[in-house]
PDB file of C-alpha atoms and ligand atoms in Angstrom:
ATOM      1  CA  MET A 288      38.064 -27.970 -17.488  1.00 82.00           C
ATOM      2  CA  GLY A 289      34.857 -29.248 -15.949  1.00 94.00           C
ATOM      3  CA  ILE A 290      31.721 -27.276 -15.278  1.00 96.00           C
ATOM      4  CA  ASP A 291      30.904 -26.764 -11.636  1.00 97.00           C
ATOM      5  CA  GLU A 292      27.277 -26.141 -10.655  1.00 98.00           C
ATOM      6  CA  LEU A 293      28.384 -24.310  -7.550  1.00 98.00           C
ATOM      7  CA  VAL A 294      30.402 -21.797  -9.564  1.00 98.00           C
ATOM      8  CA  ILE A 295      27.329 -21.134 -11.727  1.00 98.00           C
ATOM      9  CA  THR A 296      25.199 -20.681  -8.634  1.00 98.00           C
ATOM     10  CA  GLU A 297      27.705 -18.387  -6.979  1.00 98.00           C
ATOM     11  CA  ALA A 298      28.149 -16.333 -10.169  1.00 98.00           C
ATOM     12  CA  ILE A 299      24.410 -15.714 -10.405  1.00 98.00           C
ATOM     13  CA  THR A 300      23.802 -15.089  -6.726  1.00 98.00           C
ATOM     14  CA  ARG A 301      26.750 -12.758  -6.158  1.00 98.00           C
ATOM     15  CA  SER A 302      26.230 -10.769  -9.385  1.00 98.00           C
ATOM     16  CA  TYR A 303      22.530 -10.332  -8.707  1.00 98.00           C
ATOM     17  CA  MET A 304      23.011  -9.344  -5.093  1.00 98.00           C
ATOM     18  CA  GLU A 305      25.746  -6.856  -5.976  1.00 98.00           C
ATOM     19  CA  GLU A 306      23.416  -5.148  -8.438  1.00 97.00           C
ATOM     20  CA  PHE A 307      20.451  -5.288  -6.106  1.00 98.00           C
ATOM     21  CA  LEU A 308      22.491  -3.760  -3.276  1.00 98.00           C
ATOM     22  CA  SER A 309      23.790  -1.026  -5.541  1.00 98.00           C
ATOM     23  CA  SER A 310      20.177  -0.286  -6.559  1.00 98.00           C
ATOM     24  CA  LEU A 311      18.915   0.233  -3.018  1.00 98.00           C
ATOM     25  CA  GLU A 312      19.228   3.963  -3.636  1.00 98.00           C
ATOM     26  CA  SER A 313      18.551   5.404  -7.053  1.00 98.00           C
ATOM     27  CA  GLN A 314      17.720   8.771  -8.532  1.00 98.00           C
ATOM     28  CA  VAL A 315      14.678   7.456 -10.389  1.00 98.00           C
ATOM     29  CA  ALA A 316      12.741   4.249  -9.729  1.00 98.00           C
ATOM     30  CA  ILE A 317      10.277   3.330 -12.462  1.00 99.00           C
ATOM     31  CA  VAL A 318       7.425   0.974 -11.689  1.00 99.00           C
ATOM     32  CA  GLY A 319       6.484  -0.995 -14.793  1.00 98.00           C
ATOM     33  CA  GLY A 320       8.565  -1.998 -17.793  1.00 98.00           C
ATOM     34  CA  GLY A 321       6.007  -1.290 -20.507  1.00 98.00           C
ATOM     35  CA  PRO A 322       6.628   1.111 -23.399  1.00 98.00           C
ATOM     36  CA  SER A 323       6.293   4.304 -21.346  1.00 98.00           C
ATOM     37  CA  GLY A 324       8.453   3.063 -18.467  1.00 98.00           C
ATOM     38  CA  LEU A 325      11.174   1.695 -20.738  1.00 98.00           C
ATOM     39  CA  THR A 326      11.288   4.871 -22.827  1.00 98.00           C
ATOM     40  CA  ALA A 327      11.654   6.941 -19.667  1.00 98.00           C
ATOM     41  CA  ALA A 328      14.375   4.557 -18.445  1.00 98.00           C
ATOM     42  CA  TYR A 329      16.239   4.828 -21.737  1.00 98.00           C
ATOM     43  CA  TYR A 330      16.315   8.639 -21.799  1.00 98.00           C
ATOM     44  CA  LEU A 331      17.202   8.914 -18.115  1.00 98.00           C
ATOM     45  CA  ALA A 332      19.986   6.339 -18.230  1.00 98.00           C
ATOM     46  CA  GLN A 333      21.378   7.872 -21.377  1.00 98.00           C
ATOM     47  CA  LYS A 334      21.933  11.097 -19.457  1.00 97.00           C
ATOM     48  CA  GLY A 335      23.681   9.240 -16.666  1.00 98.00           C
ATOM     49  CA  VAL A 336      20.754   9.270 -14.234  1.00 98.00           C
ATOM     50  CA  LYS A 337      20.836   6.280 -11.876  1.00 98.00           C
ATOM     51  CA  THR A 338      17.660   4.535 -12.957  1.00 98.00           C
ATOM     52  CA  VAL A 339      16.020   1.337 -11.866  1.00 98.00           C
ATOM     53  CA  VAL A 340      12.919  -0.391 -13.282  1.00 98.00           C
ATOM     54  CA  PHE A 341      10.799  -2.871 -11.341  1.00 98.00           C
ATOM     55  CA  GLU A 342       8.611  -5.115 -13.468  1.00 98.00           C
ATOM     56  CA  ARG A 343       6.087  -7.559 -12.056  1.00 98.00           C
ATOM     57  CA  HIS A 344       6.201  -9.985 -14.969  1.00 98.00           C
ATOM     58  CA  LEU A 345       9.128 -12.063 -16.166  1.00 98.00           C
ATOM     59  CA  SER A 346       9.085 -10.201 -19.457  1.00 97.00           C
ATOM     60  CA  ILE A 347       9.315  -6.469 -19.975  1.00 98.00           C
ATOM     61  CA  GLY A 348       7.382  -4.784 -22.784  1.00 98.00           C
ATOM     62  CA  GLY A 349       3.971  -4.624 -21.094  1.00 98.00           C
ATOM     63  CA  GLY A 350       1.108  -4.373 -23.553  1.00 97.00           C
ATOM     64  CA  MET A 351       3.307  -3.919 -26.586  1.00 97.00           C
ATOM     65  CA  TRP A 352       3.985  -7.494 -27.676  1.00 97.00           C
ATOM     66  CA  GLY A 353       0.516  -8.197 -28.993  1.00 96.00           C
ATOM     67  CA  GLY A 354      -0.040  -4.994 -31.022  1.00 96.00           C
ATOM     68  CA  GLY A 355      -3.803  -4.858 -31.544  1.00 96.00           C
ATOM     69  CA  MET A 356      -5.752  -8.040 -30.787  1.00 97.00           C
ATOM     70  CA  THR A 357      -2.477 -10.000 -31.108  1.00 97.00           C
ATOM     71  CA  PHE A 358      -1.876  -8.696 -34.649  1.00 98.00           C
ATOM     72  CA  ASN A 359       1.621  -7.835 -33.522  1.00 98.00           C
ATOM     73  CA  LYS A 360       2.063  -4.516 -35.264  1.00 98.00           C
ATOM     74  CA  ILE A 361       1.906  -1.099 -33.667  1.00 97.00           C
ATOM     75  CA  VAL A 362       1.104   2.314 -35.123  1.00 98.00           C
ATOM     76  CA  VAL A 363       2.990   5.506 -34.276  1.00 98.00           C
ATOM     77  CA  GLN A 364       2.806   9.127 -35.355  1.00 97.00           C
ATOM     78  CA  PRO A 365       5.685  11.019 -37.033  1.00 97.00           C
ATOM     79  CA  GLU A 366       6.976  12.538 -33.776  1.00 97.00           C
ATOM     80  CA  ALA A 367       7.220   9.150 -32.092  1.00 98.00           C
ATOM     81  CA  LYS A 368       8.723   7.572 -35.201  1.00 98.00           C
ATOM     82  CA  LYS A 369      11.822   9.662 -34.475  1.00 98.00           C
ATOM     83  CA  ILE A 370      12.225   7.763 -31.207  1.00 98.00           C
ATOM     84  CA  LEU A 371      11.861   4.419 -32.977  1.00 98.00           C
ATOM     85  CA  ASP A 372      14.401   5.518 -35.616  1.00 97.00           C
ATOM     86  CA  MET A 373      16.849   6.311 -32.855  1.00 96.00           C
ATOM     87  CA  LEU A 374      16.253   2.936 -31.184  1.00 97.00           C
ATOM     88  CA  GLY A 375      16.912   1.215 -34.509  1.00 97.00           C
ATOM     89  CA  VAL A 376      13.331   0.023 -35.100  1.00 98.00           C
ATOM     90  CA  ALA A 377      12.191  -0.195 -38.711  1.00 97.00           C
ATOM     91  CA  CYS A 378       9.031   1.831 -39.480  1.00 97.00           C
ATOM     92  CA  LYS A 379       6.969   1.817 -42.643  1.00 97.00           C
ATOM     93  CA  GLU A 380       4.660   4.655 -43.683  1.00 98.00           C
ATOM     94  CA  PHE A 381       1.145   3.284 -44.039  1.00 98.00           C
ATOM     95  CA  ALA A 382      -0.723   6.530 -44.707  1.00 98.00           C
ATOM     96  CA  GLU A 383       0.239  10.157 -44.216  1.00 97.00           C
ATOM     97  CA  GLY A 384       1.095  10.594 -40.537  1.00 96.00           C
ATOM     98  CA  TYR A 385       0.753   6.883 -39.674  1.00 98.00           C
ATOM     99  CA  TYR A 386       3.758   4.576 -39.388  1.00 98.00           C
ATOM    100  CA  VAL A 387       3.644   0.845 -38.677  1.00 98.00           C
ATOM    101  CA  ALA A 388       6.326  -1.032 -36.771  1.00 98.00           C
ATOM    102  CA  ASP A 389       6.759  -4.589 -35.622  1.00 98.00           C
ATOM    103  CA  ALA A 390       5.603  -4.908 -31.997  1.00 98.00           C
ATOM    104  CA  VAL A 391       8.160  -7.577 -31.122  1.00 98.00           C
ATOM    105  CA  GLN A 392      11.034  -5.580 -32.595  1.00 98.00           C
ATOM    106  CA  CYS A 393       9.851  -2.516 -30.666  1.00 98.00           C
ATOM    107  CA  ALA A 394       9.573  -4.281 -27.331  1.00 98.00           C
ATOM    108  CA  CYS A 395      12.999  -5.910 -27.771  1.00 98.00           C
ATOM    109  CA  ALA A 396      14.667  -2.680 -28.932  1.00 98.00           C
ATOM    110  CA  LEU A 397      13.227  -0.640 -26.075  1.00 98.00           C
ATOM    111  CA  GLY A 398      14.364  -3.136 -23.465  1.00 98.00           C
ATOM    112  CA  TYR A 399      17.780  -3.626 -25.058  1.00 98.00           C
ATOM    113  CA  GLN A 400      18.495   0.082 -25.485  1.00 98.00           C
ATOM    114  CA  ALA A 401      17.299   0.986 -21.980  1.00 98.00           C
ATOM    115  CA  VAL A 402      19.522  -1.652 -20.378  1.00 98.00           C
ATOM    116  CA  LYS A 403      22.447  -0.829 -22.669  1.00 98.00           C
ATOM    117  CA  ALA A 404      22.142   2.838 -21.715  1.00 98.00           C
ATOM    118  CA  GLY A 405      22.576   1.806 -18.070  1.00 98.00           C
ATOM    119  CA  ALA A 406      19.080   1.339 -16.632  1.00 98.00           C
ATOM    120  CA  ARG A 407      18.886  -1.606 -14.246  1.00 98.00           C
ATOM    121  CA  VAL A 408      15.782  -3.715 -14.827  1.00 98.00           C
ATOM    122  CA  PHE A 409      14.580  -6.040 -12.079  1.00 98.00           C
ATOM    123  CA  ASN A 410      11.906  -8.329 -13.432  1.00 98.00           C
ATOM    124  CA  ALA A 411       9.613 -10.630 -11.465  1.00 98.00           C
ATOM    125  CA  ILE A 412       9.423  -8.026  -8.693  1.00 98.00           C
ATOM    126  CA  ALA A 413       6.150  -6.300  -7.842  1.00 98.00           C
ATOM    127  CA  VAL A 414       5.812  -2.926  -6.157  1.00 98.00           C
ATOM    128  CA  GLU A 415       3.148  -3.166  -3.488  1.00 98.00           C
ATOM    129  CA  ASP A 416       3.507   0.092  -1.563  1.00 98.00           C
ATOM    130  CA  VAL A 417       5.487   3.299  -1.267  1.00 98.00           C
ATOM    131  CA  VAL A 418       7.859   4.601   1.398  1.00 98.00           C
ATOM    132  CA  MET A 419       6.970   8.069   2.681  1.00 98.00           C
ATOM    133  CA  ARG A 420       8.589  10.797   4.722  1.00 97.00           C
ATOM    134  CA  GLU A 421       6.162  13.495   5.747  1.00 94.00           C
ATOM    135  CA  GLU A 422       4.351  14.568   2.572  1.00 95.00           C
ATOM    136  CA  ARG A 423       6.686  12.991   0.023  1.00 98.00           C
ATOM    137  CA  VAL A 424       7.168   9.576  -1.532  1.00 98.00           C
ATOM    138  CA  VAL A 425      10.810   8.607  -1.068  1.00 98.00           C
ATOM    139  CA  GLY A 426      10.868   4.971  -2.064  1.00 98.00           C
ATOM    140  CA  LEU A 427       9.121   1.746  -2.998  1.00 99.00           C
ATOM    141  CA  VAL A 428       8.084  -1.403  -1.171  1.00 98.00           C
ATOM    142  CA  LEU A 429       8.897  -4.569  -3.133  1.00 98.00           C
ATOM    143  CA  ASN A 430       8.175  -8.233  -3.080  1.00 98.00           C
ATOM    144  CA  TRP A 431       8.748 -11.131  -5.448  1.00 98.00           C
ATOM    145  CA  THR A 432       5.904 -11.666  -7.892  1.00 98.00           C
ATOM    146  CA  SER A 433       5.982 -15.336  -6.950  1.00 98.00           C
ATOM    147  CA  ILE A 434       5.246 -14.441  -3.331  1.00 98.00           C
ATOM    148  CA  GLU A 435       2.394 -12.189  -4.468  1.00 97.00           C
ATOM    149  CA  MET A 436       0.977 -14.968  -6.654  1.00 97.00           C
ATOM    150  CA  ALA A 437       1.270 -17.636  -3.980  1.00 98.00           C
ATOM    151  CA  ARG A 438      -0.300 -15.233  -1.472  1.00 97.00           C
ATOM    152  CA  LEU A 439       2.399 -16.092   1.021  1.00 98.00           C
ATOM    153  CA  HIS A 440       2.548 -14.002   4.140  1.00 97.00           C
ATOM    154  CA  VAL A 441       6.104 -12.713   3.672  1.00 98.00           C
ATOM    155  CA  ASP A 442       7.146  -9.172   4.511  1.00 98.00           C
ATOM    156  CA  PRO A 443       8.505  -7.048   1.680  1.00 98.00           C
ATOM    157  CA  LEU A 444      11.752  -5.075   1.366  1.00 98.00           C
ATOM    158  CA  ALA A 445      12.185  -1.405   0.493  1.00 98.00           C
ATOM    159  CA  VAL A 446      14.329   0.743  -1.790  1.00 98.00           C
ATOM    160  CA  ARG A 447      14.832   4.491  -1.798  1.00 98.00           C
ATOM    161  CA  ALA A 448      14.543   6.796  -4.809  1.00 98.00           C
ATOM    162  CA  ARG A 449      14.567  10.552  -5.253  1.00 98.00           C
ATOM    163  CA  TRP A 450      11.762  10.204  -7.814  1.00 98.00           C
ATOM    164  CA  VAL A 451       9.268   7.455  -8.526  1.00 98.00           C
ATOM    165  CA  VAL A 452       7.511   7.009 -11.875  1.00 99.00           C
ATOM    166  CA  ASP A 453       4.188   5.188 -12.009  1.00 99.00           C
ATOM    167  CA  ALA A 454       4.323   3.478 -15.413  1.00 99.00           C
ATOM    168  CA  THR A 455       2.101   0.587 -14.351  1.00 98.00           C
ATOM    169  CA  GLY A 456      -0.397   0.940 -17.216  1.00 98.00           C
ATOM    170  CA  HIS A 457      -4.185   0.914 -17.019  1.00 98.00           C
ATOM    171  CA  GLN A 458      -4.285   0.162 -13.280  1.00 98.00           C
ATOM    172  CA  ALA A 459      -2.130   3.125 -12.178  1.00 98.00           C
ATOM    173  CA  GLU A 460      -1.048   1.006  -9.237  1.00 98.00           C
ATOM    174  CA  VAL A 461       1.320   3.443  -7.532  1.00 98.00           C
ATOM    175  CA  ALA A 462      -1.152   6.318  -7.828  1.00 98.00           C
ATOM    176  CA  ARG A 463      -3.821   4.066  -6.293  1.00 98.00           C
ATOM    177  CA  VAL A 464      -1.587   3.229  -3.348  1.00 98.00           C
ATOM    178  CA  VAL A 465      -0.786   6.909  -2.771  1.00 98.00           C
ATOM    179  CA  GLU A 466      -4.447   7.890  -3.079  1.00 98.00           C
ATOM    180  CA  ALA A 467      -5.450   5.169  -0.620  1.00 97.00           C
ATOM    181  CA  LYS A 468      -2.732   6.063   1.883  1.00 95.00           C
ATOM    182  CA  VAL A 469      -2.847   9.858   1.841  1.00 96.00           C
ATOM    183  CA  GLY A 470      -6.424  10.426   0.691  1.00 94.00           C
ATOM    184  CA  LYS A 471      -5.655  13.112  -1.868  1.00 95.00           C
ATOM    185  CA  LEU A 472      -3.413  13.373  -4.920  1.00 98.00           C
ATOM    186  CA  HIS A 473      -1.885  16.725  -5.876  1.00 97.00           C
ATOM    187  CA  THR A 474      -3.954  16.922  -9.061  1.00 97.00           C
ATOM    188  CA  PRO A 475      -6.800  19.363  -9.767  1.00 97.00           C
ATOM    189  CA  GLN A 476      -9.397  16.712  -8.826  1.00 96.00           C
ATOM    190  CA  GLY A 477      -7.310  15.175  -6.047  1.00 97.00           C
ATOM    191  CA  ARG A 478      -8.320  11.620  -6.954  1.00 98.00           C
ATOM    192  CA  ILE A 479      -8.054   9.002  -9.699  1.00 98.00           C
ATOM    193  CA  LEU A 480     -10.756   9.656 -12.274  1.00 98.00           C
ATOM    194  CA  GLY A 481     -10.472   6.362 -14.203  1.00 98.00           C
ATOM    195  CA  GLU A 482      -9.973   5.632 -17.868  1.00 97.00           C
ATOM    196  CA  ARG A 483     -12.745   6.555 -20.301  1.00 97.00           C
ATOM    197  CA  ALA A 484     -13.958   4.917 -23.534  1.00 98.00           C
ATOM    198  CA  MET A 485     -11.748   4.966 -26.625  1.00 97.00           C
ATOM    199  CA  TRP A 486     -10.932   8.236 -28.384  1.00 97.00           C
ATOM    200  CA  ALA A 487      -7.451   7.901 -29.824  1.00 96.00           C
ATOM    201  CA  GLU A 488      -6.788  11.485 -30.851  1.00 95.00           C
ATOM    202  CA  MET A 489      -7.760  13.064 -27.557  1.00 96.00           C
ATOM    203  CA  SER A 490      -5.968  10.371 -25.604  1.00 97.00           C
ATOM    204  CA  GLU A 491      -2.717  10.599 -27.547  1.00 96.00           C
ATOM    205  CA  ARG A 492      -2.573  14.310 -26.820  1.00 94.00           C
ATOM    206  CA  GLY A 493      -3.652  13.875 -23.212  1.00 96.00           C
ATOM    207  CA  VAL A 494      -1.160  11.181 -22.322  1.00 98.00           C
ATOM    208  CA  VAL A 495       1.785  13.463 -22.972  1.00 98.00           C
ATOM    209  CA  GLU A 496       0.152  16.533 -21.442  1.00 98.00           C
ATOM    210  CA  LYS A 497      -0.785  14.646 -18.258  1.00 98.00           C
ATOM    211  CA  SER A 498       2.545  12.919 -17.704  1.00 98.00           C
ATOM    212  CA  VAL A 499       3.228  15.078 -14.673  1.00 98.00           C
ATOM    213  CA  GLU A 500       3.947  14.961 -10.951  1.00 98.00           C
ATOM    214  CA  ILE A 501       0.786  13.789  -9.161  1.00 98.00           C
ATOM    215  CA  TYR A 502       2.117  13.800  -5.629  1.00 98.00           C
ATOM    216  CA  PRO A 503       5.462  15.004  -4.254  1.00 98.00           C
ATOM    217  CA  GLY A 504       8.031  12.510  -5.523  1.00 98.00           C
ATOM    218  CA  VAL A 505       5.699  10.695  -7.948  1.00 98.00           C
ATOM    219  CA  TYR A 506       5.242  11.166 -11.697  1.00 98.00           C
ATOM    220  CA  VAL A 507       2.809   9.260 -13.894  1.00 98.00           C
ATOM    221  CA  ALA A 508       3.593   8.064 -17.426  1.00 98.00           C
ATOM    222  CA  GLY A 509       1.687   6.197 -20.132  1.00 98.00           C
ATOM    223  CA  MET A 510      -1.708   4.674 -19.423  1.00 98.00           C
ATOM    224  CA  ALA A 511      -1.317   5.408 -15.719  1.00 98.00           C
ATOM    225  CA  ALA A 512      -1.548   9.124 -16.585  1.00 98.00           C
ATOM    226  CA  ILE A 513      -4.704   8.453 -18.619  1.00 98.00           C
ATOM    227  CA  THR A 514      -6.274   6.589 -15.702  1.00 98.00           C
ATOM    228  CA  VAL A 515      -5.365   9.215 -13.111  1.00 98.00           C
ATOM    229  CA  PHE A 516      -6.662  12.126 -15.183  1.00 98.00           C
ATOM    230  CA  GLY A 517      -9.778  10.431 -16.578  1.00 98.00           C
ATOM    231  CA  TYR A 518      -8.786  10.525 -20.242  1.00 98.00           C
ATOM    232  CA  PRO A 519     -10.015   8.103 -22.901  1.00 97.00           C
ATOM    233  CA  ARG A 520      -8.047   5.011 -23.930  1.00 95.00           C
ATOM    234  CA  MET A 521      -6.371   4.956 -27.342  1.00 95.00           C
ATOM    235  CA  GLY A 522      -5.847   1.332 -28.360  1.00 93.00           C
ATOM    236  CA  PRO A 523      -2.788   0.143 -30.279  1.00 93.00           C
ATOM    237  CA  ILE A 524      -1.324   3.492 -31.278  1.00 96.00           C
ATOM    238  CA  PHE A 525       1.844   3.668 -29.184  1.00 97.00           C
ATOM    239  CA  GLY A 526       3.340   7.057 -30.046  1.00 97.00           C
ATOM    240  CA  GLY A 527       1.846   8.662 -26.954  1.00 98.00           C
ATOM    241  CA  MET A 528       3.411   6.006 -24.707  1.00 98.00           C
ATOM    242  CA  LEU A 529       6.884   6.689 -26.074  1.00 98.00           C
ATOM    243  CA  LEU A 530       6.462  10.468 -25.998  1.00 98.00           C
ATOM    244  CA  SER A 531       5.057  10.314 -22.470  1.00 98.00           C
ATOM    245  CA  GLY A 532       8.095   8.355 -21.230  1.00 98.00           C
ATOM    246  CA  LYS A 533      10.406  10.818 -22.972  1.00 98.00           C
ATOM    247  CA  LYS A 534       8.614  13.789 -21.427  1.00 98.00           C
ATOM    248  CA  VAL A 535       8.834  12.390 -17.903  1.00 98.00           C
ATOM    249  CA  ALA A 536      12.536  11.631 -18.393  1.00 98.00           C
ATOM    250  CA  GLU A 537      13.236  15.172 -19.614  1.00 98.00           C
ATOM    251  CA  GLU A 538      11.275  16.649 -16.744  1.00 98.00           C
ATOM    252  CA  LEU A 539      13.150  14.548 -14.181  1.00 98.00           C
ATOM    253  CA  ILE A 540      16.523  15.339 -15.724  1.00 98.00           C
ATOM    254  CA  ARG A 541      15.618  19.032 -15.377  1.00 98.00           C
ATOM    255  CA  ARG A 542      14.493  18.636 -11.761  1.00 97.00           C
ATOM    256  CA  LEU A 543      17.508  16.577 -10.759  1.00 97.00           C
ATOM    257  CA  GLY A 544      19.662  19.261 -12.373  1.00 96.00           C
ATOM    258  CA  GLU A 545      17.914  21.968 -10.334  1.00 95.00           C
ATOM    259  CA  GLU A 546      18.389  19.964  -7.132  1.00 92.00           C
ATOM    260  CA  GLY A 547      22.074  19.482  -7.904  1.00 87.00           C
ATOM    261  CA  ARG A 548      22.637  23.225  -8.242  1.00 70.00           C
TER     262      ARG A 548
HETATM  263  O1  48F B  57       0.545  -1.814 -19.513  1.00 64.11           O
HETATM  264  P1  48F B  57       1.816  -1.294 -19.998  1.00 64.11           P
HETATM  265  O2  48F B  57       2.254  -1.641 -21.359  1.00 64.11           O
HETATM  266  O3  48F B  57       1.815   0.302 -19.720  1.00 64.11           O
HETATM  267  P2  48F B  57       2.170   1.568 -20.592  1.00 64.11           P
HETATM  268  O4  48F B  57       3.633   1.762 -20.679  1.00 64.11           O
HETATM  269  O5  48F B  57       1.657   1.212 -22.063  1.00 64.11           O
HETATM  270  C1  48F B  57       0.320   0.936 -22.321  1.00 64.11           C
HETATM  271  C2  48F B  57       0.207   0.142 -23.601  1.00 64.11           C
HETATM  272  O6  48F B  57       0.916  -1.073 -23.507  1.00 64.11           O
HETATM  273  C3  48F B  57      -1.221  -0.181 -24.023  1.00 64.11           C
HETATM  274  C4  48F B  57      -2.001   0.979 -24.468  1.00 64.11           C
HETATM  275  C5  48F B  57      -1.368   2.002 -25.344  1.00 64.11           C
HETATM  276  O7  48F B  57      -1.778   1.875 -26.589  1.00 64.11           O
HETATM  277  O8  48F B  57      -3.136   1.105 -24.151  1.00 64.11           O
HETATM  278  O9  48F B  57      -1.885  -0.823 -22.960  1.00 64.11           O
HETATM  279  O10 48F B  57       1.340   2.660 -20.050  1.00 64.11           O
HETATM  280  O11 48F B  57       2.979  -1.760 -19.016  1.00 64.11           O
HETATM  281  C6  48F B  57       2.860  -1.639 -17.627  1.00 64.11           C
HETATM  282  C7  48F B  57       3.826  -2.609 -16.991  1.00 64.11           C
HETATM  283  O12 48F B  57       3.830  -2.381 -15.595  1.00 64.11           O
HETATM  284  C8  48F B  57       3.881  -3.631 -14.915  1.00 64.11           C
HETATM  285  C9  48F B  57       3.061  -4.566 -15.808  1.00 64.11           C
HETATM  286  O13 48F B  57       3.390  -5.905 -15.575  1.00 64.11           O
HETATM  287  C10 48F B  57       3.439  -4.078 -17.197  1.00 64.11           C
HETATM  288  O14 48F B  57       4.535  -4.764 -17.735  1.00 64.11           O
HETATM  289  N1  48F B  57       3.309  -3.433 -13.583  1.00 64.11           N
HETATM  290  C11 48F B  57       2.039  -3.086 -13.297  1.00 64.11           C
HETATM  291  N2  48F B  57       1.877  -2.956 -11.964  1.00 64.11           N
HETATM  292  C12 48F B  57       3.098  -3.217 -11.407  1.00 64.11           C
HETATM  293  C13 48F B  57       4.014  -3.513 -12.441  1.00 64.11           C
HETATM  294  C14 48F B  57       3.594  -3.257 -10.063  1.00 64.11           C
HETATM  295  N3  48F B  57       2.800  -3.006  -9.016  1.00 64.11           N
HETATM  296  N4  48F B  57       4.882  -3.575  -9.868  1.00 64.11           N
HETATM  297  C15 48F B  57       5.706  -3.849 -10.911  1.00 64.11           C
HETATM  298  N5  48F B  57       5.288  -3.829 -12.200  1.00 64.11           N
END
């Protein structure tokens, strides 16, 4: 049997389009496939929540691959180690309360487990805006990263989601769009405060605490939460990222459950 290029092309195009069409409406749309976004996706999908992740880059994993200064190891605390154990990532105790894991293994495991659990990841797609109805975000505006990079004047497309998670990292891109469009976030300060200088302990606590709804329909996770709430950065300790994603997933599972009642 020969190999037909047209069959390959049709297989890719049809399969992709089928999945894209079935992702036009989801329960949770996560912007950013870094550690916080992927952890949220994993926990949501595991509970059967229809979850989609949009990632600007070709590769998921965000800032995890390079550990600290490209020494590709990450550090996590005991609570977050439990998540890595569950994902099948090997952790080694370095000192009391500090575990070291391989950054590449972590990034691969997170992506693999999230997709295996049922999350649909669309890479090479950038979120450039939100869709709103009255005072609530109800969807995302998307375009190909390649179009963004080439600065082509091409209109985007839109998807709908009951909940959006801003897991875009240091830039808090979705929060910035919402702030720019509506003028005021539903946070105590009403605006993005910006990330402060490094203080790992305070930041690791803050990132979980501040992984909350910042505007109707929008949650923040990971470094985006730090940026919105003006907390310090923490460097290559990743426990807070994983715990933040888990917290947002649990919160959304609860809220979707309440809505379904
Ligand atoms: O930056 P990133 O890894 O965010 P995170 O999950 O984790 C932060 C840590 O990696 C590290 C740290 C903790 O120790 O300080 O920085 O908070 O992943 C964010 C992902 O979002 C993508 C981006 O390419 C990256 O993979 N992203 C950002 N903006 C957009 C986006 C956008 N507008 N559309 C789609 N993807």
